[in-house]
Amino acid sequence: MNFVFAPAAVPAIPVVGSADYFPVHRIYCVGRNYAEHAKEMGDSGREAPFFFSKPADAVLPVAAGARGCMPYPSRTKELHHEVELVVALSSGGSHITLADAASHIWGYAVGLDMTRRDLQAQAKQGGRPWCTAKGFDHSAPIGALTRCTDLSADFLTSGSLDLQVNGIERQRGRLDQMIWQVAEIIVELSQLYQLQAGDLIFTGTPAGVASVVRGDLLTAQVDGLATLTVELV
């Protein structure tokens, strides 16, 4: 096959303890999947899950032990952090059953769903899509992936996640506090899309989202996974 210009490189994420990289196909994100965050965003209760997407090349991969640099995006004065567990799929399909959902997971990482909150608020007010608020360049920093087989069997029920900004804790939650658990998210997404190997799922953030500025250092952690460190420049 001939191309009119050279195709872009495949977005990819480093893997803990390996020289291999995980190629990214699509990025799906779950909205308001922690009750306290839903409340701070104006909702309450266990609503049906809803989703939005980021471009695959929005990933900002950061190797274990390294520090990533994220350029502060244009057209915003209110850039917010959202720490999340990220699920990486090794296979997919449509209409996946709850019993089979876990078999499609390759591994996990900690990620940041960075959001131009002021643009999101404008979009909500006008009933418009969130694309410019959620899907901008470098809007999905992500740490190195850890294989499922390298994690404890109770990882999703005993782990916690947190975010520090300049050494001060901003967000903290437990993975078992998700309104929709990982397997349920996969099932629901597979009713809407043909999931594929390389898909990433950002699973939602706990309460405490807030603004960050140039020079801030963000440190995101999920128990058992490689720490994600990102500086805003």
CSV table of N, CA, C and O in Angstrom, one decimal, residues 56-168:
chain,number,residue,atom,x,y,z
A,56,ALA,N,-6.4,8.7,20.2
A,56,ALA,CA,-5.3,7.8,20.6
A,56,ALA,C,-4.0,8.5,20.8
A,56,ALA,O,-3.3,8.3,21.8
A,57,ASP,N,-3.7,9.5,20.0
A,57,ASP,CA,-2.5,10.3,20.1
A,57,ASP,C,-2.5,11.4,21.2
A,57,ASP,O,-1.6,12.2,21.3
A,58,ALA,N,-3.6,11.4,22.0
A,58,ALA,CA,-3.7,12.3,23.1
A,58,ALA,C,-2.9,11.7,24.3
A,58,ALA,O,-2.6,12.4,25.3
A,59,VAL,N,-2.4,10.5,24.2
A,59,VAL,CA,-1.7,9.9,25.3
A,59,VAL,C,-0.3,10.6,25.5
A,59,VAL,O,0.3,11.0,24.5
A,60,LEU,N,0.1,10.8,26.7
A,60,LEU,CA,1.4,11.3,27.0
A,60,LEU,C,2.0,10.2,27.9
A,60,LEU,O,1.9,10.1,29.1
A,61,PRO,N,2.7,9.2,27.3
A,61,PRO,CA,3.3,8.1,28.0
A,61,PRO,C,4.5,8.5,28.8
A,61,PRO,O,5.4,9.2,28.4
A,62,VAL,N,4.5,8.0,30.1
A,62,VAL,CA,5.6,8.2,30.9
A,62,VAL,C,6.2,6.9,31.5
A,62,VAL,O,5.4,6.2,32.2
A,63,ALA,N,7.4,6.6,31.3
A,63,ALA,CA,8.0,5.4,31.7
A,63,ALA,C,8.1,5.4,33.3
A,63,ALA,O,8.2,6.4,33.9
A,64,ALA,N,8.2,4.2,33.8
A,64,ALA,CA,8.3,4.0,35.3
A,64,ALA,C,9.6,4.7,35.7
A,64,ALA,O,10.7,4.5,35.2
A,65,GLY,N,9.5,5.6,36.8
A,65,GLY,CA,10.6,6.3,37.3
A,65,GLY,C,11.0,7.6,36.6
A,65,GLY,O,11.9,8.3,37.0
A,66,ALA,N,10.3,7.8,35.5
A,66,ALA,CA,10.6,9.1,34.7
A,66,ALA,C,9.6,10.2,35.1
A,66,ALA,O,8.6,9.9,35.7
A,67,ARG,N,9.9,11.4,34.6
A,67,ARG,CA,9.0,12.5,34.8
A,67,ARG,C,8.6,13.0,33.4
A,67,ARG,O,9.4,13.4,32.5
A,68,GLY,N,7.3,13.0,33.1
A,68,GLY,CA,6.8,13.5,31.9
A,68,GLY,C,6.6,15.0,31.9
A,68,GLY,O,6.4,15.6,33.0
A,69,CYS,N,6.6,15.7,30.8
A,69,CYS,CA,6.3,17.1,30.7
A,69,CYS,C,5.1,17.3,29.8
A,69,CYS,O,5.1,16.9,28.7
A,70,MET,N,4.1,18.0,30.4
A,70,MET,CA,2.9,18.3,29.7
A,70,MET,C,2.8,19.8,29.4
A,70,MET,O,2.7,20.6,30.3
A,71,PRO,N,2.7,20.2,28.1
A,71,PRO,CA,2.6,21.6,27.8
A,71,PRO,C,1.2,22.1,28.3
A,71,PRO,O,0.2,21.4,28.1
A,72,TYR,N,1.1,23.2,28.9
A,72,TYR,CA,-0.1,23.8,29.4
A,72,TYR,C,-0.9,24.1,28.1
A,72,TYR,O,-0.4,24.8,27.2
A,73,PRO,N,-2.2,23.6,28.0
A,73,PRO,CA,-2.9,23.8,26.7
A,73,PRO,C,-3.4,25.2,26.5
A,73,PRO,O,-3.6,26.0,27.5
A,74,SER,N,-3.7,25.5,25.3
A,74,SER,CA,-4.2,26.9,24.9
A,74,SER,C,-5.6,27.0,25.2
A,74,SER,O,-6.3,26.0,25.5
A,75,ARG,N,-6.1,28.2,25.2
A,75,ARG,CA,-7.6,28.6,25.3
A,75,ARG,C,-8.2,28.1,26.6
A,75,ARG,O,-9.4,27.8,26.6
A,76,THR,N,-7.5,28.0,27.7
A,76,THR,CA,-8.1,27.7,28.9
A,76,THR,C,-7.4,28.4,30.1
A,76,THR,O,-6.2,28.7,30.0
A,77,LYS,N,-8.1,28.8,31.1
A,77,LYS,CA,-7.6,29.3,32.3
A,77,LYS,C,-7.9,28.4,33.5
A,77,LYS,O,-7.7,28.8,34.7
A,78,GLU,N,-8.5,27.3,33.2
A,78,GLU,CA,-9.0,26.4,34.3
A,78,GLU,C,-8.7,24.9,33.8
A,78,GLU,O,-9.6,24.2,33.5
A,79,LEU,N,-7.4,24.5,33.9
A,79,LEU,CA,-7.1,23.1,33.6
A,79,LEU,C,-7.2,22.3,34.8
A,79,LEU,O,-6.5,22.6,35.9
A,80,HIS,N,-8.0,21.3,34.8
A,80,HIS,CA,-8.2,20.4,36.0
A,80,HIS,C,-7.6,19.0,35.8
A,80,HIS,O,-7.5,18.5,34.7
A,81,HIS,N,-7.1,18.5,36.9
A,81,HIS,CA,-6.6,17.1,37.0
A,81,HIS,C,-7.7,16.2,37.4
A,81,HIS,O,-8.6,16.5,38.2
A,82,GLU,N,-7.6,14.9,36.9
A,82,GLU,CA,-8.5,13.8,37.3
A,82,GLU,C,-7.7,12.5,37.3
A,82,GLU,O,-7.4,12.0,36.2
A,83,VAL,N,-7.4,12.0,38.4
A,83,VAL,CA,-6.6,10.8,38.5
A,83,VAL,C,-7.5,9.6,38.3
A,83,VAL,O,-8.6,9.6,38.8
A,84,GLU,N,-7.1,8.6,37.5
A,84,GLU,CA,-7.9,7.5,37.2
A,84,GLU,C,-7.1,6.2,37.0
A,84,GLU,O,-6.0,6.2,36.6
A,85,LEU,N,-7.8,5.1,37.3
A,85,LEU,CA,-7.3,3.8,36.9
A,85,LEU,C,-7.6,3.6,35.4
A,85,LEU,O,-8.7,3.9,35.0
A,86,VAL,N,-6.5,3.1,34.7
A,86,VAL,CA,-6.7,2.9,33.2
A,86,VAL,C,-6.6,1.4,33.0
A,86,VAL,O,-5.7,0.7,33.5
A,87,VAL,N,-7.6,0.9,32.2
A,87,VAL,CA,-7.6,-0.5,31.8
A,87,VAL,C,-7.1,-0.6,30.4
A,87,VAL,O,-7.6,0.1,29.5
A,88,ALA,N,-6.2,-1.6,30.1
A,88,ALA,CA,-5.7,-1.8,28.8
A,88,ALA,C,-6.2,-3.2,28.3
A,88,ALA,O,-6.0,-4.2,29.0
A,89,LEU,N,-6.8,-3.2,27.1
A,89,LEU,CA,-7.4,-4.4,26.6
A,89,LEU,C,-6.5,-5.1,25.6
A,89,LEU,O,-5.9,-4.5,24.8
A,90,SER,N,-6.4,-6.5,25.7
A,90,SER,CA,-5.6,-7.3,24.8
A,90,SER,C,-6.5,-7.9,23.7
A,90,SER,O,-6.0,-8.5,22.7
A,91,SER,N,-7.8,-7.8,23.9
A,91,SER,CA,-8.8,-8.4,22.9
A,91,SER,C,-10.1,-7.6,23.1
A,91,SER,O,-10.2,-6.9,24.0
A,92,GLY,N,-11.0,-7.9,22.2
A,92,GLY,CA,-12.3,-7.2,22.4
A,92,GLY,C,-13.5,-7.9,21.8
A,92,GLY,O,-13.5,-9.2,21.9
A,93,GLY,N,-14.4,-7.2,21.2
A,93,GLY,CA,-15.6,-7.8,20.6
A,93,GLY,C,-16.8,-7.0,21.0
A,93,GLY,O,-16.7,-5.9,21.6
A,94,SER,N,-17.9,-7.5,20.5
A,94,SER,CA,-19.2,-6.8,20.8
A,94,SER,C,-20.0,-7.7,21.8
A,94,SER,O,-19.9,-8.9,21.7
A,95,HIS,N,-20.9,-7.1,22.6
A,95,HIS,CA,-21.8,-7.8,23.5
A,95,HIS,C,-21.0,-8.8,24.3
A,95,HIS,O,-21.4,-10.0,24.5
A,96,ILE,N,-20.0,-8.3,24.9
A,96,ILE,CA,-19.2,-9.1,25.9
A,96,ILE,C,-20.0,-9.4,27.1
A,96,ILE,O,-20.7,-8.5,27.6
A,97,THR,N,-19.9,-10.6,27.7
A,97,THR,CA,-20.7,-10.9,28.9
A,97,THR,C,-19.9,-10.6,30.1
A,97,THR,O,-18.6,-10.4,30.1
A,98,LEU,N,-20.6,-10.4,31.2
A,98,LEU,CA,-19.9,-10.1,32.5
A,98,LEU,C,-18.9,-11.1,32.9
A,98,LEU,O,-17.8,-10.8,33.3
A,99,ALA,N,-19.2,-12.4,32.6
A,99,ALA,CA,-18.3,-13.5,33.0
A,99,ALA,C,-17.1,-13.5,32.1
A,99,ALA,O,-16.0,-13.9,32.6
A,100,ASP,N,-17.1,-13.0,30.9
A,100,ASP,CA,-15.9,-13.0,30.0
A,100,ASP,C,-15.1,-11.7,30.1
A,100,ASP,O,-14.1,-11.6,29.5
A,101,ALA,N,-15.7,-10.6,30.7
A,101,ALA,CA,-15.1,-9.3,30.6
A,101,ALA,C,-13.6,-9.3,31.0
A,101,ALA,O,-12.7,-8.7,30.4
A,102,ALA,N,-13.3,-9.9,32.1
A,102,ALA,CA,-11.9,-9.9,32.7
A,102,ALA,C,-10.9,-10.6,31.7
A,102,ALA,O,-9.7,-10.2,31.7
A,103,SER,N,-11.3,-11.5,30.9
A,103,SER,CA,-10.4,-12.2,30.0
A,103,SER,C,-9.9,-11.3,28.9
A,103,SER,O,-8.9,-11.6,28.2
A,104,HIS,N,-10.5,-10.1,28.7
A,104,HIS,CA,-10.1,-9.2,27.7
A,104,HIS,C,-9.1,-8.2,28.2
A,104,HIS,O,-8.5,-7.4,27.4
A,105,ILE,N,-8.8,-8.2,29.5
A,105,ILE,CA,-7.9,-7.2,30.1
A,105,ILE,C,-6.4,-7.6,30.0
A,105,ILE,O,-6.1,-8.7,30.5
A,106,TRP,N,-5.6,-6.8,29.5
A,106,TRP,CA,-4.1,-7.1,29.4
A,106,TRP,C,-3.4,-6.6,30.7
A,106,TRP,O,-2.6,-7.3,31.2
A,107,GLY,N,-3.8,-5.4,31.1
A,107,GLY,CA,-3.2,-4.8,32.3
A,107,GLY,C,-3.8,-3.5,32.7
A,107,GLY,O,-4.8,-3.1,32.2
A,108,TYR,N,-3.1,-2.8,33.6
A,108,TYR,CA,-3.6,-1.6,34.2
A,108,TYR,C,-2.5,-0.6,34.3
A,108,TYR,O,-1.3,-0.9,34.4
A,109,ALA,N,-2.9,0.7,34.4
A,109,ALA,CA,-1.9,1.8,34.6
A,109,ALA,C,-2.7,2.9,35.3
A,109,ALA,O,-3.9,2.9,35.4
A,110,VAL,N,-1.9,3.9,35.9
A,110,VAL,CA,-2.6,5.1,36.4
A,110,VAL,C,-2.5,6.2,35.4
A,110,VAL,O,-1.5,6.3,34.6
A,111,GLY,N,-3.6,6.9,35.2
A,111,GLY,CA,-3.6,8.0,34.2
A,111,GLY,C,-4.2,9.2,34.7
A,111,GLY,O,-4.8,9.3,35.8
A,112,LEU,N,-4.1,10.3,34.0
A,112,LEU,CA,-4.7,11.6,34.3
A,112,LEU,C,-5.6,12.0,33.1
A,112,LEU,O,-5.2,12.1,32.0
A,113,ASP,N,-6.9,12.2,33.4
A,113,ASP,CA,-7.8,12.8,32.4
A,113,ASP,C,-7.8,14.3,32.6
A,113,ASP,O,-8.5,14.8,33.4
A,114,MET,N,-6.9,14.9,31.9
A,114,MET,CA,-6.8,16.4,32.0
A,114,MET,C,-7.9,17.1,31.2
A,114,MET,O,-8.3,16.7,30.1
A,115,THR,N,-8.5,18.1,31.9
A,115,THR,CA,-9.7,18.7,31.3
A,115,THR,C,-9.7,20.2,31.3
A,115,THR,O,-9.3,20.8,32.4
A,116,ARG,N,-10.0,20.8,30.2
A,116,ARG,CA,-10.1,22.3,30.1
A,116,ARG,C,-11.6,22.6,30.7
A,116,ARG,O,-12.5,22.6,29.9
A,117,ARG,N,-11.6,22.7,32.0
A,117,ARG,CA,-13.0,22.8,32.7
A,117,ARG,C,-13.8,24.0,32.2
A,117,ARG,O,-15.0,23.9,32.1
A,118,ASP,N,-13.2,25.1,31.9
A,118,ASP,CA,-13.9,26.3,31.5
A,118,ASP,C,-14.6,26.0,30.1
A,118,ASP,O,-15.7,26.3,29.8
A,119,LEU,N,-13.8,25.3,29.2
A,119,LEU,CA,-14.4,25.0,27.9
A,119,LEU,C,-15.5,23.9,28.0
A,119,LEU,O,-16.5,23.9,27.3
A,120,GLN,N,-15.3,23.0,29.0
A,120,GLN,CA,-16.4,22.0,29.2
A,120,GLN,C,-17.6,22.7,29.7
A,120,GLN,O,-18.7,22.3,29.3
A,121,ALA,N,-17.5,23.6,30.6
A,121,ALA,CA,-18.7,24.3,31.2
A,121,ALA,C,-19.4,25.0,30.0
A,121,ALA,O,-20.7,25.0,30.0
A,122,GLN,N,-18.7,25.7,29.1
A,122,GLN,CA,-19.3,26.4,28.0
A,122,GLN,C,-20.0,25.4,27.1
A,122,GLN,O,-21.1,25.6,26.6
A,123,ALA,N,-19.4,24.2,26.9
A,123,ALA,CA,-20.0,23.2,26.0
A,123,ALA,C,-21.3,22.7,26.7
A,123,ALA,O,-22.3,22.5,26.0
A,124,LYS,N,-21.3,22.4,28.0
A,124,LYS,CA,-22.5,21.9,28.7
A,124,LYS,C,-23.6,23.0,28.5
A,124,LYS,O,-24.7,22.6,28.3
A,125,GLN,N,-23.3,24.2,28.7
A,125,GLN,CA,-24.3,25.3,28.7
A,125,GLN,C,-24.9,25.4,27.3
A,125,GLN,O,-26.1,25.6,27.2
A,126,GLY,N,-24.1,25.1,26.3
A,126,GLY,CA,-24.7,25.2,25.0
A,126,GLY,C,-25.1,23.9,24.4
A,126,GLY,O,-25.6,23.8,23.2
A,127,GLY,N,-25.1,22.8,25.2
A,127,GLY,CA,-25.5,21.5,24.7
A,127,GLY,C,-24.6,21.0,23.6
A,127,GLY,O,-25.0,20.3,22.7
A,128,ARG,N,-23.3,21.3,23.7
A,128,ARG,CA,-22.3,20.9,22.6
A,128,ARG,C,-21.4,19.8,23.1
A,128,ARG,O,-21.3,19.5,24.3
A,129,PRO,N,-20.7,19.2,22.2
A,129,PRO,CA,-19.8,18.1,22.5
A,129,PRO,C,-18.6,18.6,23.4
A,129,PRO,O,-18.3,19.8,23.4
A,130,TRP,N,-18.0,17.7,24.1
A,130,TRP,CA,-16.9,18.0,25.0
A,130,TRP,C,-15.5,17.9,24.4
A,130,TRP,O,-14.5,18.0,25.0
A,131,CYS,N,-15.5,17.7,23.1
A,131,CYS,CA,-14.2,17.4,22.4
A,131,CYS,C,-13.1,18.3,22.7
A,131,CYS,O,-11.9,17.9,23.1
A,132,THR,N,-13.3,19.6,22.7
A,132,THR,CA,-12.2,20.6,22.9
A,132,THR,C,-11.8,20.6,24.4
A,132,THR,O,-10.7,21.0,24.7
A,133,ALA,N,-12.7,20.2,25.3
A,133,ALA,CA,-12.4,20.2,26.7
A,133,ALA,C,-11.7,18.9,27.1
A,133,ALA,O,-10.9,19.0,28.1
A,134,LYS,N,-11.9,17.8,26.4
A,134,LYS,CA,-11.3,16.5,26.9
A,134,LYS,C,-10.3,15.9,25.9
A,134,LYS,O,-9.4,15.2,26.4
A,135,GLY,N,-10.4,16.3,24.6
A,135,GLY,CA,-9.6,15.5,23.7
A,135,GLY,C,-8.4,16.3,23.0
A,135,GLY,O,-8.0,16.0,21.9
A,136,PHE,N,-7.9,17.2,23.8
A,136,PHE,CA,-6.8,18.0,23.2
A,136,PHE,C,-5.4,17.3,23.3
A,136,PHE,O,-5.3,16.2,23.9
A,137,ASP,N,-4.4,17.9,22.7
A,137,ASP,CA,-3.1,17.3,22.7
A,137,ASP,C,-2.6,17.0,24.1
A,137,ASP,O,-2.7,17.9,25.0
A,138,HIS,N,-2.0,15.8,24.4
A,138,HIS,CA,-1.4,15.5,25.7
A,138,HIS,C,-2.4,15.5,26.8
A,138,HIS,O,-2.0,15.5,28.0
A,139,SER,N,-3.6,15.3,26.5
A,139,SER,CA,-4.7,15.4,27.6
A,139,SER,C,-4.8,14.1,28.3
A,139,SER,O,-5.6,14.0,29.3
A,140,ALA,N,-4.0,13.0,28.0
A,140,ALA,CA,-4.1,11.7,28.7
A,140,ALA,C,-2.8,11.2,29.1
A,140,ALA,O,-2.3,10.2,28.6
A,141,PRO,N,-2.1,11.9,30.0
A,141,PRO,CA,-0.9,11.3,30.6
A,141,PRO,C,-1.1,9.9,31.2
A,141,PRO,O,-2.2,9.7,31.9
A,142,ILE,N,-0.2,9.0,31.0
A,142,ILE,CA,-0.4,7.7,31.5
A,142,ILE,C,0.9,7.1,31.9
A,142,ILE,O,1.9,7.2,31.2
A,143,GLY,N,1.0,6.4,33.0
A,143,GLY,CA,2.2,5.7,33.5
A,143,GLY,C,2.3,4.4,32.8
A,143,GLY,O,1.5,3.9,32.0
A,144,ALA,N,3.5,3.7,33.1
A,144,ALA,CA,3.8,2.4,32.5
A,144,ALA,C,2.7,1.4,32.9
A,144,ALA,O,2.2,1.4,34.1
A,145,LEU,N,2.4,0.5,32.0
A,145,LEU,CA,1.4,-0.6,32.2
A,145,LEU,C,2.0,-1.7,33.0
A,145,LEU,O,3.1,-2.2,32.8
A,146,THR,N,1.2,-2.3,33.9
A,146,THR,CA,1.5,-3.5,34.6
A,146,THR,C,0.5,-4.6,34.1
A,146,THR,O,-0.7,-4.4,34.1
A,147,ARG,N,1.1,-5.8,33.8
A,147,ARG,CA,0.3,-6.9,33.4
A,147,ARG,C,-0.6,-7.4,34.5
A,147,ARG,O,-0.3,-7.4,35.7
A,148,CYS,N,-1.8,-7.9,34.1
A,148,CYS,CA,-2.7,-8.4,35.1
A,148,CYS,C,-2.1,-9.6,35.9
A,148,CYS,O,-2.3,-9.7,37.1
A,149,THR,N,-1.3,-10.4,35.2
A,149,THR,CA,-0.7,-11.5,35.9
A,149,THR,C,0.3,-11.1,37.0
A,149,THR,O,0.7,-12.0,37.8
A,150,ASP,N,0.8,-9.9,37.0
A,150,ASP,CA,1.7,-9.4,38.0
A,150,ASP,C,1.0,-8.7,39.1
A,150,ASP,O,1.7,-8.1,40.0
A,151,LEU,N,-0.3,-8.7,39.2
A,151,LEU,CA,-1.1,-8.1,40.2
A,151,LEU,C,-1.8,-9.1,41.1
A,151,LEU,O,-2.1,-10.2,40.6
A,152,SER,N,-2.1,-8.7,42.3
A,152,SER,CA,-2.8,-9.6,43.2
A,152,SER,C,-4.2,-9.8,42.8
A,152,SER,O,-4.8,-9.0,42.1
A,153,ALA,N,-4.8,-10.9,43.2
A,153,ALA,CA,-6.1,-11.3,42.8
A,153,ALA,C,-7.2,-10.3,43.3
A,153,ALA,O,-8.2,-10.1,42.7
A,154,ASP,N,-6.9,-9.6,44.4
A,154,ASP,CA,-7.8,-8.6,45.0
A,154,ASP,C,-7.4,-7.2,44.6
A,154,ASP,O,-7.9,-6.2,45.3
A,155,PHE,N,-6.7,-7.0,43.6
A,155,PHE,CA,-6.3,-5.7,43.1
A,155,PHE,C,-7.4,-4.7,43.0
A,155,PHE,O,-7.3,-3.6,43.6
A,156,LEU,N,-8.5,-5.0,42.4
A,156,LEU,CA,-9.6,-4.1,42.2
A,156,LEU,C,-10.5,-3.9,43.4
A,156,LEU,O,-11.3,-2.9,43.4
A,157,THR,N,-10.3,-4.7,44.4
A,157,THR,CA,-11.2,-4.6,45.6
A,157,THR,C,-10.4,-4.1,46.8
A,157,THR,O,-11.0,-3.6,47.8
A,158,SER,N,-9.1,-4.0,46.7
A,158,SER,CA,-8.3,-3.6,47.9
A,158,SER,C,-7.5,-2.4,47.6
A,158,SER,O,-7.0,-1.7,48.5
A,159,GLY,N,-7.3,-2.0,46.3
A,159,GLY,CA,-6.4,-0.9,45.9
A,159,GLY,C,-7.0,0.5,46.1
A,159,GLY,O,-8.2,0.7,46.2
A,160,SER,N,-6.2,1.5,46.2
A,160,SER,CA,-6.6,2.9,46.3
A,160,SER,C,-5.8,3.7,45.3
A,160,SER,O,-4.8,3.2,44.7
A,161,LEU,N,-6.3,4.9,45.0
A,161,LEU,CA,-5.7,5.8,44.1
A,161,LEU,C,-5.6,7.2,44.7
A,161,LEU,O,-6.5,7.5,45.5
A,162,ASP,N,-4.6,7.9,44.4
A,162,ASP,CA,-4.5,9.3,44.9
A,162,ASP,C,-3.6,10.2,44.0
A,162,ASP,O,-2.9,9.7,43.1
A,163,LEU,N,-3.8,11.5,44.1
A,163,LEU,CA,-3.0,12.4,43.4
A,163,LEU,C,-2.5,13.5,44.3
A,163,LEU,O,-3.3,14.1,45.1
A,164,GLN,N,-1.2,13.8,44.1
A,164,GLN,CA,-0.6,14.9,44.8
A,164,GLN,C,-0.2,16.0,43.8
A,164,GLN,O,0.3,15.7,42.8
A,165,VAL,N,-0.4,17.2,44.2
A,165,VAL,CA,0.1,18.4,43.4
A,165,VAL,C,1.1,19.1,44.3
A,165,VAL,O,0.8,19.6,45.3
A,166,ASN,N,2.4,19.1,43.8
A,166,ASN,CA,3.5,19.8,44.6
A,166,ASN,C,3.6,19.2,46.0
A,166,ASN,O,3.8,19.9,46.9
A,167,GLY,N,3.3,17.9,46.1
A,167,GLY,CA,3.5,17.2,47.4
A,167,GLY,C,2.3,17.3,48.3
A,167,GLY,O,2.3,16.7,49.4
A,168,ILE,N,1.2,17.9,47.9
A,168,ILE,CA,0.0,18.1,48.7
A,168,ILE,C,-1.1,17.3,48.1
A,168,ILE,O,-1.4,17.4,46.9
